[in-house]
Structures are given as C-alpha cells and as structure tokens.
Short mmCIF file of N, CA and C in Angstrom, two decimals:
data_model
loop_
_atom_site.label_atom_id
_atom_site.label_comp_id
_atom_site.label_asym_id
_atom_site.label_seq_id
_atom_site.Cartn_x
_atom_site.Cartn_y
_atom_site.Cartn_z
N UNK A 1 -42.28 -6.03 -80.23
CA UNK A 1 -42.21 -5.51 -78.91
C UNK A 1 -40.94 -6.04 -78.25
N UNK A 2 -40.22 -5.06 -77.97
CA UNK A 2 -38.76 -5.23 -77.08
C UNK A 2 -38.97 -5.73 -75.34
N UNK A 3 -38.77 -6.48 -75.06
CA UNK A 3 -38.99 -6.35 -73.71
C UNK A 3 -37.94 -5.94 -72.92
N UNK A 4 -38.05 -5.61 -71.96
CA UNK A 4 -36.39 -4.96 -71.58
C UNK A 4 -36.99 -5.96 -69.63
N UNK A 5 -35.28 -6.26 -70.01
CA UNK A 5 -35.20 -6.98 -68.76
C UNK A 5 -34.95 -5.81 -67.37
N UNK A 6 -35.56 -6.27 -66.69
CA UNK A 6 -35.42 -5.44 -65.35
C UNK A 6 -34.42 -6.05 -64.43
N UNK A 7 -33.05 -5.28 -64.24
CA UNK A 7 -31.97 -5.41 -63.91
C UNK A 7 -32.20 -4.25 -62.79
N UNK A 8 -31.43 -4.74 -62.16
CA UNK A 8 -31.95 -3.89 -60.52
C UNK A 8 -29.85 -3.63 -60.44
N UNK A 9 -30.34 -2.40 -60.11
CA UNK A 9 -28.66 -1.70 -60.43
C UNK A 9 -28.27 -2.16 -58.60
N UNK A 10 -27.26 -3.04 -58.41
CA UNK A 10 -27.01 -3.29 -56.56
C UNK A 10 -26.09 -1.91 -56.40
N UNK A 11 -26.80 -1.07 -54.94
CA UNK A 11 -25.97 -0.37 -54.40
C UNK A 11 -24.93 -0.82 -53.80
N UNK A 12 -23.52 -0.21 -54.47
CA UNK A 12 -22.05 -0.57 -53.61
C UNK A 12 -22.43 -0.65 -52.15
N UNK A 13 -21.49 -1.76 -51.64
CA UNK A 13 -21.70 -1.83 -49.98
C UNK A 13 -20.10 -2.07 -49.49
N UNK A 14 -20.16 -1.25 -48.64
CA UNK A 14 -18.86 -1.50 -48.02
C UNK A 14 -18.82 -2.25 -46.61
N UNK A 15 -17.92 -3.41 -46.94
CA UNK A 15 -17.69 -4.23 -45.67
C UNK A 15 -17.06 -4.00 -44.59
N UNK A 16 -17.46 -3.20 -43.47
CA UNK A 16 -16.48 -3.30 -42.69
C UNK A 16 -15.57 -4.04 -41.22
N UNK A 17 -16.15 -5.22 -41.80
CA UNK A 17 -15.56 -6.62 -41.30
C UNK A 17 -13.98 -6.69 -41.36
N UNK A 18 -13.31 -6.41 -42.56
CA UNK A 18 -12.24 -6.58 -42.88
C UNK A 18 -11.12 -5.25 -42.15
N UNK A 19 -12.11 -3.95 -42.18
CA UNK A 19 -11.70 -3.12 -41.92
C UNK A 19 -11.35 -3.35 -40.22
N UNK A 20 -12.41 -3.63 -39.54
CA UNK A 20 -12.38 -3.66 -38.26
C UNK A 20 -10.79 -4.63 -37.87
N UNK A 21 -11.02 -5.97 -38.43
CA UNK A 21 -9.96 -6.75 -38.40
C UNK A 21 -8.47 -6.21 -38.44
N UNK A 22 -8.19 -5.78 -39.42
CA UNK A 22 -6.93 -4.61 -39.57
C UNK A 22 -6.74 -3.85 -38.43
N UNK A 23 -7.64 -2.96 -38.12
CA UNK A 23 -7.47 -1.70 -36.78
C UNK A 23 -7.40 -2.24 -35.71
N UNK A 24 -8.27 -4.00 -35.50
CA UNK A 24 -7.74 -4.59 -34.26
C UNK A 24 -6.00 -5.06 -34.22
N UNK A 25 -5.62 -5.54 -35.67
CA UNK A 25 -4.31 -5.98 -35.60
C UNK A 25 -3.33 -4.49 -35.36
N UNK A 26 -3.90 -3.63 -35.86
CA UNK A 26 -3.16 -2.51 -35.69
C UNK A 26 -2.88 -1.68 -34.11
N UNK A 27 -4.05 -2.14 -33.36
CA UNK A 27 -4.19 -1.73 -32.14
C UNK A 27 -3.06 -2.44 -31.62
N UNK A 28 -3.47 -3.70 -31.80
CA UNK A 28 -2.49 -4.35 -30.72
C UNK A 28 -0.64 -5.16 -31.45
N UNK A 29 -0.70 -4.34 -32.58
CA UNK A 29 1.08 -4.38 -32.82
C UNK A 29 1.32 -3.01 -32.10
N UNK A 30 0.48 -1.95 -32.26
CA UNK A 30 1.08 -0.63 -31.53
C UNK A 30 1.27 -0.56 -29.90
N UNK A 31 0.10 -1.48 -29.40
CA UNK A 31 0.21 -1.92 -27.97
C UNK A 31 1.62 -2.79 -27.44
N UNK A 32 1.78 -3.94 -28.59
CA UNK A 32 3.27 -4.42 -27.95
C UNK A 32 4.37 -3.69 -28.61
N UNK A 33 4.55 -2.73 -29.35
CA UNK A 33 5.72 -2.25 -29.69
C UNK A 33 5.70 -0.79 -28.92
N UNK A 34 5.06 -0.54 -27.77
CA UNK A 34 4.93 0.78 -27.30
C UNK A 34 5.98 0.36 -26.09
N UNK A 35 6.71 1.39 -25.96
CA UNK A 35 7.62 1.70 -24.79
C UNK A 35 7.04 2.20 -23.53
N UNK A 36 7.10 1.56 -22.68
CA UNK A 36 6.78 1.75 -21.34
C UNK A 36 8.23 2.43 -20.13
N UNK A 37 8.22 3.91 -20.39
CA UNK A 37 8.91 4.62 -19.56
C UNK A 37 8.62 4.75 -18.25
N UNK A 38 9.45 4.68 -17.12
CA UNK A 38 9.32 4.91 -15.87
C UNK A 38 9.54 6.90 -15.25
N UNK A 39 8.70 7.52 -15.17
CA UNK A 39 9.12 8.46 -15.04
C UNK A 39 10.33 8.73 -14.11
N UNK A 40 10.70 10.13 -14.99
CA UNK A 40 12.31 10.68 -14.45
C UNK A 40 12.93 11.60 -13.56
N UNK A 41 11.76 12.21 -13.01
CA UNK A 41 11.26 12.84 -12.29
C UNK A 41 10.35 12.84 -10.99
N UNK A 42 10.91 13.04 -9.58
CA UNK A 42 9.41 12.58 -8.35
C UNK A 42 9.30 13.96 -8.11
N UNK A 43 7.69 14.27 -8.19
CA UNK A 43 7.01 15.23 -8.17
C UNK A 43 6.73 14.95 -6.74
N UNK A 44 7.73 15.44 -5.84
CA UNK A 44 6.98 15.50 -4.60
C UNK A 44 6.64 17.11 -4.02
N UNK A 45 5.91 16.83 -2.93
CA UNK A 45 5.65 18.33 -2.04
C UNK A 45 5.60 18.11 -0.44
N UNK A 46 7.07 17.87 -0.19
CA UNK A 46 6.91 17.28 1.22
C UNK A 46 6.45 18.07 2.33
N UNK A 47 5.60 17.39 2.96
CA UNK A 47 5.00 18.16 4.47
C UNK A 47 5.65 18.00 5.57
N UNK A 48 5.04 19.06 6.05
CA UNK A 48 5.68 18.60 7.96
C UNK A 48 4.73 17.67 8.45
N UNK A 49 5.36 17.30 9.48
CA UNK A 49 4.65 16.13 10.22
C UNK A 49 4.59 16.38 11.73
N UNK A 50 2.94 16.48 12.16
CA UNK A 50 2.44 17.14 13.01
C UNK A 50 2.46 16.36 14.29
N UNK A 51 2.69 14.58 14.35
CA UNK A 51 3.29 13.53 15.23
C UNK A 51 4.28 13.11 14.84
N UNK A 52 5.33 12.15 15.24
CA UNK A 52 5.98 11.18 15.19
C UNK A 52 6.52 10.65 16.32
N UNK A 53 7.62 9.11 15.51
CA UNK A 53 8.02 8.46 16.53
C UNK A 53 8.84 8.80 17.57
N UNK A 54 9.28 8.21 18.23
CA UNK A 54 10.60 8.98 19.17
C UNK A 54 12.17 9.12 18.37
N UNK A 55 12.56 10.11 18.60
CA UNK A 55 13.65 10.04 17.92
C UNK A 55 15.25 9.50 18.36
N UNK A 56 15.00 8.33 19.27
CA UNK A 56 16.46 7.72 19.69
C UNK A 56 16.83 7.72 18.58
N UNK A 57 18.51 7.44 18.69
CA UNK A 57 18.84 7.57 17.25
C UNK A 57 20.91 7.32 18.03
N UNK A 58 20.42 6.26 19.48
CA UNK A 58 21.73 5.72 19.15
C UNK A 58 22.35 4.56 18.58
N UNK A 59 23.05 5.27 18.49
CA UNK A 59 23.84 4.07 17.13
C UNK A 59 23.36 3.97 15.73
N UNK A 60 22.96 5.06 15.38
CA UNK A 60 22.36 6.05 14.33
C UNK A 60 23.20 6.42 13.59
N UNK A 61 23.26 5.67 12.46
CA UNK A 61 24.82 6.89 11.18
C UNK A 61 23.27 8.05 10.94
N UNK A 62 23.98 9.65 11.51
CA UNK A 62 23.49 10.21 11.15
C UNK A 62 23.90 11.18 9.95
N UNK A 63 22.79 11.46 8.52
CA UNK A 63 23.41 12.04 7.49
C UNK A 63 22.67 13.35 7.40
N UNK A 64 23.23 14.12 6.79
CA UNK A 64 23.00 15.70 6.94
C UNK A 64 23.76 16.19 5.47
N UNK A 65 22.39 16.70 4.85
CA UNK A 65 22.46 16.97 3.14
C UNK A 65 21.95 18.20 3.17
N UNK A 66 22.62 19.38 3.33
CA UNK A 66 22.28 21.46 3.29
C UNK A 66 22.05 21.46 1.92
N UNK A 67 21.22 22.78 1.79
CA UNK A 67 20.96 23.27 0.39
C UNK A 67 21.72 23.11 -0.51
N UNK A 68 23.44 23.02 -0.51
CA UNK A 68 24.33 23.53 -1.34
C UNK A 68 24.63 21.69 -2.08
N UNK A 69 23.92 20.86 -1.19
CA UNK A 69 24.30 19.33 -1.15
C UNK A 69 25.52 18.88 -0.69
N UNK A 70 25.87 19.72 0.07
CA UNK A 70 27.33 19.78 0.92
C UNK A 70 26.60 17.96 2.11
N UNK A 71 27.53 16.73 2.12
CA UNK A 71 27.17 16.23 2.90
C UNK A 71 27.89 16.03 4.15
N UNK A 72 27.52 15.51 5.23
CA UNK A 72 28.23 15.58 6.71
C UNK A 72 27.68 14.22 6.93
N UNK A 73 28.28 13.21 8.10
CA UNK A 73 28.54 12.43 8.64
C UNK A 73 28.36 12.33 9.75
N UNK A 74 27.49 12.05 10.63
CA UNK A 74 27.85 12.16 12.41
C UNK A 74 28.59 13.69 12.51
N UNK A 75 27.71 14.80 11.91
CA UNK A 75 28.47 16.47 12.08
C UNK A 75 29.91 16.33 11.43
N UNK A 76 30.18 15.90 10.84
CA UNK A 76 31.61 16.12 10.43
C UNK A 76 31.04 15.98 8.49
N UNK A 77 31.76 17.10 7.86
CA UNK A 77 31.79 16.98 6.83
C UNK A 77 32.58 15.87 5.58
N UNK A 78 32.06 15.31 5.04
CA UNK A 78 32.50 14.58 3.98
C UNK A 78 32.00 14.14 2.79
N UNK A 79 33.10 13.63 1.86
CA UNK A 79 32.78 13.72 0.20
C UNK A 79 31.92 12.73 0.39
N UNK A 80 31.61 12.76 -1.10
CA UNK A 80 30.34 11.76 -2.05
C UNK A 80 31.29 10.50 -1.96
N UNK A 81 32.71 10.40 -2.19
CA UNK A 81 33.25 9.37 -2.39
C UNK A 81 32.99 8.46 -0.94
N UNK A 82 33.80 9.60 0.21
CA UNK A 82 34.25 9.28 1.39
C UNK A 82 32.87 8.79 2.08
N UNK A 83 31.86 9.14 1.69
CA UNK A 83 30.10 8.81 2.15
C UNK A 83 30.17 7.40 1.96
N UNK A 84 30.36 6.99 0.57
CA UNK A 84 30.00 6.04 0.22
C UNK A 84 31.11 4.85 0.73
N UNK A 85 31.98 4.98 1.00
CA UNK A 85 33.02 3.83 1.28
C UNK A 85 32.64 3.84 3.22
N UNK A 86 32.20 4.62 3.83
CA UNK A 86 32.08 5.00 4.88
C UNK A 86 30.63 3.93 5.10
N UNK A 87 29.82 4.32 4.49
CA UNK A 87 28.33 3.52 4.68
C UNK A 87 28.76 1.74 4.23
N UNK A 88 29.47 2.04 3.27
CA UNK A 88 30.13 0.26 3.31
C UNK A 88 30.71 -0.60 4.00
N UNK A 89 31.07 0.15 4.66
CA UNK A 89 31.86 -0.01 5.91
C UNK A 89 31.16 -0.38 6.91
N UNK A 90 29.79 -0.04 7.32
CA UNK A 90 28.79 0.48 8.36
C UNK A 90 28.39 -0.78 7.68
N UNK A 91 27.64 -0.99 6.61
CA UNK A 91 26.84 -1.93 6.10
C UNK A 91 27.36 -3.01 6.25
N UNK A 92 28.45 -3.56 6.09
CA UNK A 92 29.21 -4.90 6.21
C UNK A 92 29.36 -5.03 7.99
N UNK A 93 29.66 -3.86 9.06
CA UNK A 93 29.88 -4.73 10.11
C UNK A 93 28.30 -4.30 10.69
N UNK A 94 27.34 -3.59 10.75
CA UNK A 94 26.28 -3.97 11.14
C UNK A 94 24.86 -3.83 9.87
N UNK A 95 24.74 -4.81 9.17
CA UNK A 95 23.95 -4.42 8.49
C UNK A 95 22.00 -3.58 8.83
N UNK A 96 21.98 -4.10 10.05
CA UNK A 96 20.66 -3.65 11.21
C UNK A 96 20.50 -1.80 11.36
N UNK A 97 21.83 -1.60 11.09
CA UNK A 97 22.10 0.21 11.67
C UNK A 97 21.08 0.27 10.88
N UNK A 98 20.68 1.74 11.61
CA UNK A 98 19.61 2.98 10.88
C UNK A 98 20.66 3.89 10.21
N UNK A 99 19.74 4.84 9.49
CA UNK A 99 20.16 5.34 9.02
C UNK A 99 19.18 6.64 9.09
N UNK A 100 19.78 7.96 10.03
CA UNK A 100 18.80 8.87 10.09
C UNK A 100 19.35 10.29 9.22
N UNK A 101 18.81 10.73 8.11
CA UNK A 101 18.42 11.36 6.74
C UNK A 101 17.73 12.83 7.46
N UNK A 102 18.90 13.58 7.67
CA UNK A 102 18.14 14.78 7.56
C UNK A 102 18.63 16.12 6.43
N UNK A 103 17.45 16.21 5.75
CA UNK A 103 17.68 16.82 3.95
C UNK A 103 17.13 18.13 4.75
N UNK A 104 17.79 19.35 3.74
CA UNK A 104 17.14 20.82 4.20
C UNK A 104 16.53 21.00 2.67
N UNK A 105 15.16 21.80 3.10
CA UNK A 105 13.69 21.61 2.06
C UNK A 105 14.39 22.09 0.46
N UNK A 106 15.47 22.41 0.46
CA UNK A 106 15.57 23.34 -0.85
C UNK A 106 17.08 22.46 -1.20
N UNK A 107 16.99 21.09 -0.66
CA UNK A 107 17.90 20.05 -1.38
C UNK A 107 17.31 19.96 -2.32
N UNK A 108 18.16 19.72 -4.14
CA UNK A 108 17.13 18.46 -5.12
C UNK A 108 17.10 17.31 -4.07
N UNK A 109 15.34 16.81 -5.03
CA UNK A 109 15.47 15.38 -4.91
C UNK A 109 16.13 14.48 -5.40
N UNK A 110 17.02 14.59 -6.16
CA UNK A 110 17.94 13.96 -6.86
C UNK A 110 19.19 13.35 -5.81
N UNK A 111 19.61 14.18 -4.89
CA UNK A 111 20.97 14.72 -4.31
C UNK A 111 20.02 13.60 -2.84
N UNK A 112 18.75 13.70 -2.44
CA UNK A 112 18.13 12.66 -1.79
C UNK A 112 18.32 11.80 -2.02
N UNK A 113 17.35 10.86 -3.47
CA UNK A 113 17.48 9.72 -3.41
C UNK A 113 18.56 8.89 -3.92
N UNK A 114 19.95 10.08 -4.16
CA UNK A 114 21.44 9.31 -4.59
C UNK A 114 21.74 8.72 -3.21
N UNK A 115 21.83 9.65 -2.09
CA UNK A 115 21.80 9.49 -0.99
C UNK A 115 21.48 8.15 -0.07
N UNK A 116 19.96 8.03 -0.42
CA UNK A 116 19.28 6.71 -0.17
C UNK A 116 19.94 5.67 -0.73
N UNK A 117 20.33 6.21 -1.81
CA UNK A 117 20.65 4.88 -3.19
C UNK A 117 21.81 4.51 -2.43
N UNK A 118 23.17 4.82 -1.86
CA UNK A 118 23.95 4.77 -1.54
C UNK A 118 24.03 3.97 -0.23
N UNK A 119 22.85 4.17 0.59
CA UNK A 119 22.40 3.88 1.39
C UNK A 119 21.99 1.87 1.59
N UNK A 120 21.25 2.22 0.76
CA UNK A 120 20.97 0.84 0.58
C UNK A 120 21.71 -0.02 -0.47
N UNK A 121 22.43 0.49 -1.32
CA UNK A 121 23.57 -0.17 -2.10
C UNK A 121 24.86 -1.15 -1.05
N UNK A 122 24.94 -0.04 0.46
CA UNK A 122 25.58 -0.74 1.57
C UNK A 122 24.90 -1.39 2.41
N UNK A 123 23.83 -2.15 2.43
CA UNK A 123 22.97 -3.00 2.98
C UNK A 123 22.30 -2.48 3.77
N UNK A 124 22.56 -1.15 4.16
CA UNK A 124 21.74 -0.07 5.15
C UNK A 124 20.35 -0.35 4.56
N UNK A 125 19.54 -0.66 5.13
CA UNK A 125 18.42 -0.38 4.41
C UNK A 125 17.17 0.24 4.94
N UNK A 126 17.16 0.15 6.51
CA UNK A 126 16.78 1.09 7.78
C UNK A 126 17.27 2.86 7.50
N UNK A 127 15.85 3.20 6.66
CA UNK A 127 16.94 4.79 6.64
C UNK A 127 15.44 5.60 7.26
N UNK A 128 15.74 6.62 8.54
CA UNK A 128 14.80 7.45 8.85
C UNK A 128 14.58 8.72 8.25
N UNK A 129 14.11 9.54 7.95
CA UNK A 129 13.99 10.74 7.28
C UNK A 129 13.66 11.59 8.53
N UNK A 130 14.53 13.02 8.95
CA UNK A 130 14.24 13.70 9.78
C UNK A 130 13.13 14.90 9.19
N UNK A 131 12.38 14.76 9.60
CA UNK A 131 10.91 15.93 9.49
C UNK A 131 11.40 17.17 9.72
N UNK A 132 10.71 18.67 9.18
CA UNK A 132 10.98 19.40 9.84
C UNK A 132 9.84 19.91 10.91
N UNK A 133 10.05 20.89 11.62
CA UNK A 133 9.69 21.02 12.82
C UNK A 133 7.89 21.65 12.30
N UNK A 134 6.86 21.11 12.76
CA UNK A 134 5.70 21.81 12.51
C UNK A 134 5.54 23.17 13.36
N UNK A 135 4.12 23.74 12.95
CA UNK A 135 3.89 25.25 13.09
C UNK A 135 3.91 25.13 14.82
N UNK A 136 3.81 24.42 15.63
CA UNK A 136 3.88 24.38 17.14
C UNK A 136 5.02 23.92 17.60
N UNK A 137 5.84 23.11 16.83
CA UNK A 137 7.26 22.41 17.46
C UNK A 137 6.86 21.21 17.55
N UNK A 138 6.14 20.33 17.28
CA UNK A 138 5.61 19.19 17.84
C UNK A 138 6.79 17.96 17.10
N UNK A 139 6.75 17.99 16.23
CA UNK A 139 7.57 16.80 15.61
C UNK A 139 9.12 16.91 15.39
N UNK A 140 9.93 15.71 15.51
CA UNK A 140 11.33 15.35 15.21
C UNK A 140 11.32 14.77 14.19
N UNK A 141 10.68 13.42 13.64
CA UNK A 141 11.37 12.79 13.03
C UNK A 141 10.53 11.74 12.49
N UNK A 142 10.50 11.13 11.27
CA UNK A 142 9.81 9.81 10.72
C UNK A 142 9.96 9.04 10.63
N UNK A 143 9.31 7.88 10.66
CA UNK A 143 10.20 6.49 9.92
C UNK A 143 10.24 6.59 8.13
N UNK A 144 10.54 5.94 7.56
CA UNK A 144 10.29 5.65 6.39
C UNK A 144 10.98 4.25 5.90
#
C-alpha cells in the first residue's frame, strides 16, 4: 500500500505592500518634479460701478489708454518710451502722486497691466482706475 502524502497545492498570492510603496514613491517624485505655472492670461469681465469715491484728482498724473492703445498724458498724447521716462520722473520727485488710469473697455489687458507695470516700476504705486459711467450716470471713478 502506497500512501500518498497530502500536499496542499498554496494558491499564488500577490503582495501588494510593495506595490503600494512604489506608487507612493512615484506619486511624490511626480509631485516634486511637476512645474508650477502662473497663468498667462487674466480672465477678467470688468463691471461698472454703481458708487464710488470722489473723484479729486488734483495733482493726479492722469493716463488715458483708447482702443487703438494710443497713450496720452494729462490730454496730451505720448509714446510708450516718453510714458515711461515721464512717470520716472513723477516717481522720483513725488513718490505719494496718484495715478488716475482711465482704459476704454476694448483696450487688451495686456496694454493695462504694462501700463500699471510701468507705473509702479516708477514708485507710483497709488494708481486709480477710472470706471465707466453706470446705466443712470452715477459713478466716476475707483480706487484700486
């Protein structure tokens, strides 16, 4: 009589200890090697503004940016160059001036915040944004 040994066949098992371990290291090399972009683009949709402050505005460099991005000065027209040596100018003998920003709606925003940039590159850093007029007439002008 043969006896036959009873051998118990083990079902394969898969560990997934090791696995998990990996996909955590994998998570987080992809987490620090990921690039963090600042978007390039401001998605704005600017409104009118139905109050605001008062709009004194002497001793106000006032700027004026038309559709075409044609810019002006206190009503007088001038270049991108002549803007910028002009606000440097402003910025070094009063750095306190305002700066009142009136953009027409179908400026880029681009041709804006070069504007600003320019702005505060000359220590201006007081810049108002002129509103346009709401559905009754009520408003002039914002701070920002």
């Amino acid at each position: 009589m043969t006896l036959r040994s009873r051998t118990r066949k083990r079902r394969a098992e898969i560990n997934i200890v090791p696995l998990v371990d990996v996909l955590m290291v994998l998570i987080f090399f992809f987490l620090m090697t990921m690039q963090f972009r600042e978007p390039k683009v401001l998605n704005l949709e600017l409104p009118s503004i139905e109050t605001a402050g008062s709009s004194e505005s002497r001793g106000d460099l006032r700027l004026i940016v038309d559709e075409n991005g044609d810019l002006f000065l206190n009503e007088q027209s001038i270049s991108a160059d002549g803007l910028q040596k002009a606000l440097s100018v402003a910025g070094e003998a009063n750095p306190d001036r305002k700066v009142l920003l009136a953009v027409h709606e179908d400026t880029p925003v681009k041709t804006l915040t070069q504007v600003m940039d320019w702005s505060r590159k000359a220590g201006l850093s007081a810049i108002r944004i002129q509103s346009r007029e709401a559905a009754d007439g009520a408003a002039v002008d914002g701070d920002r």
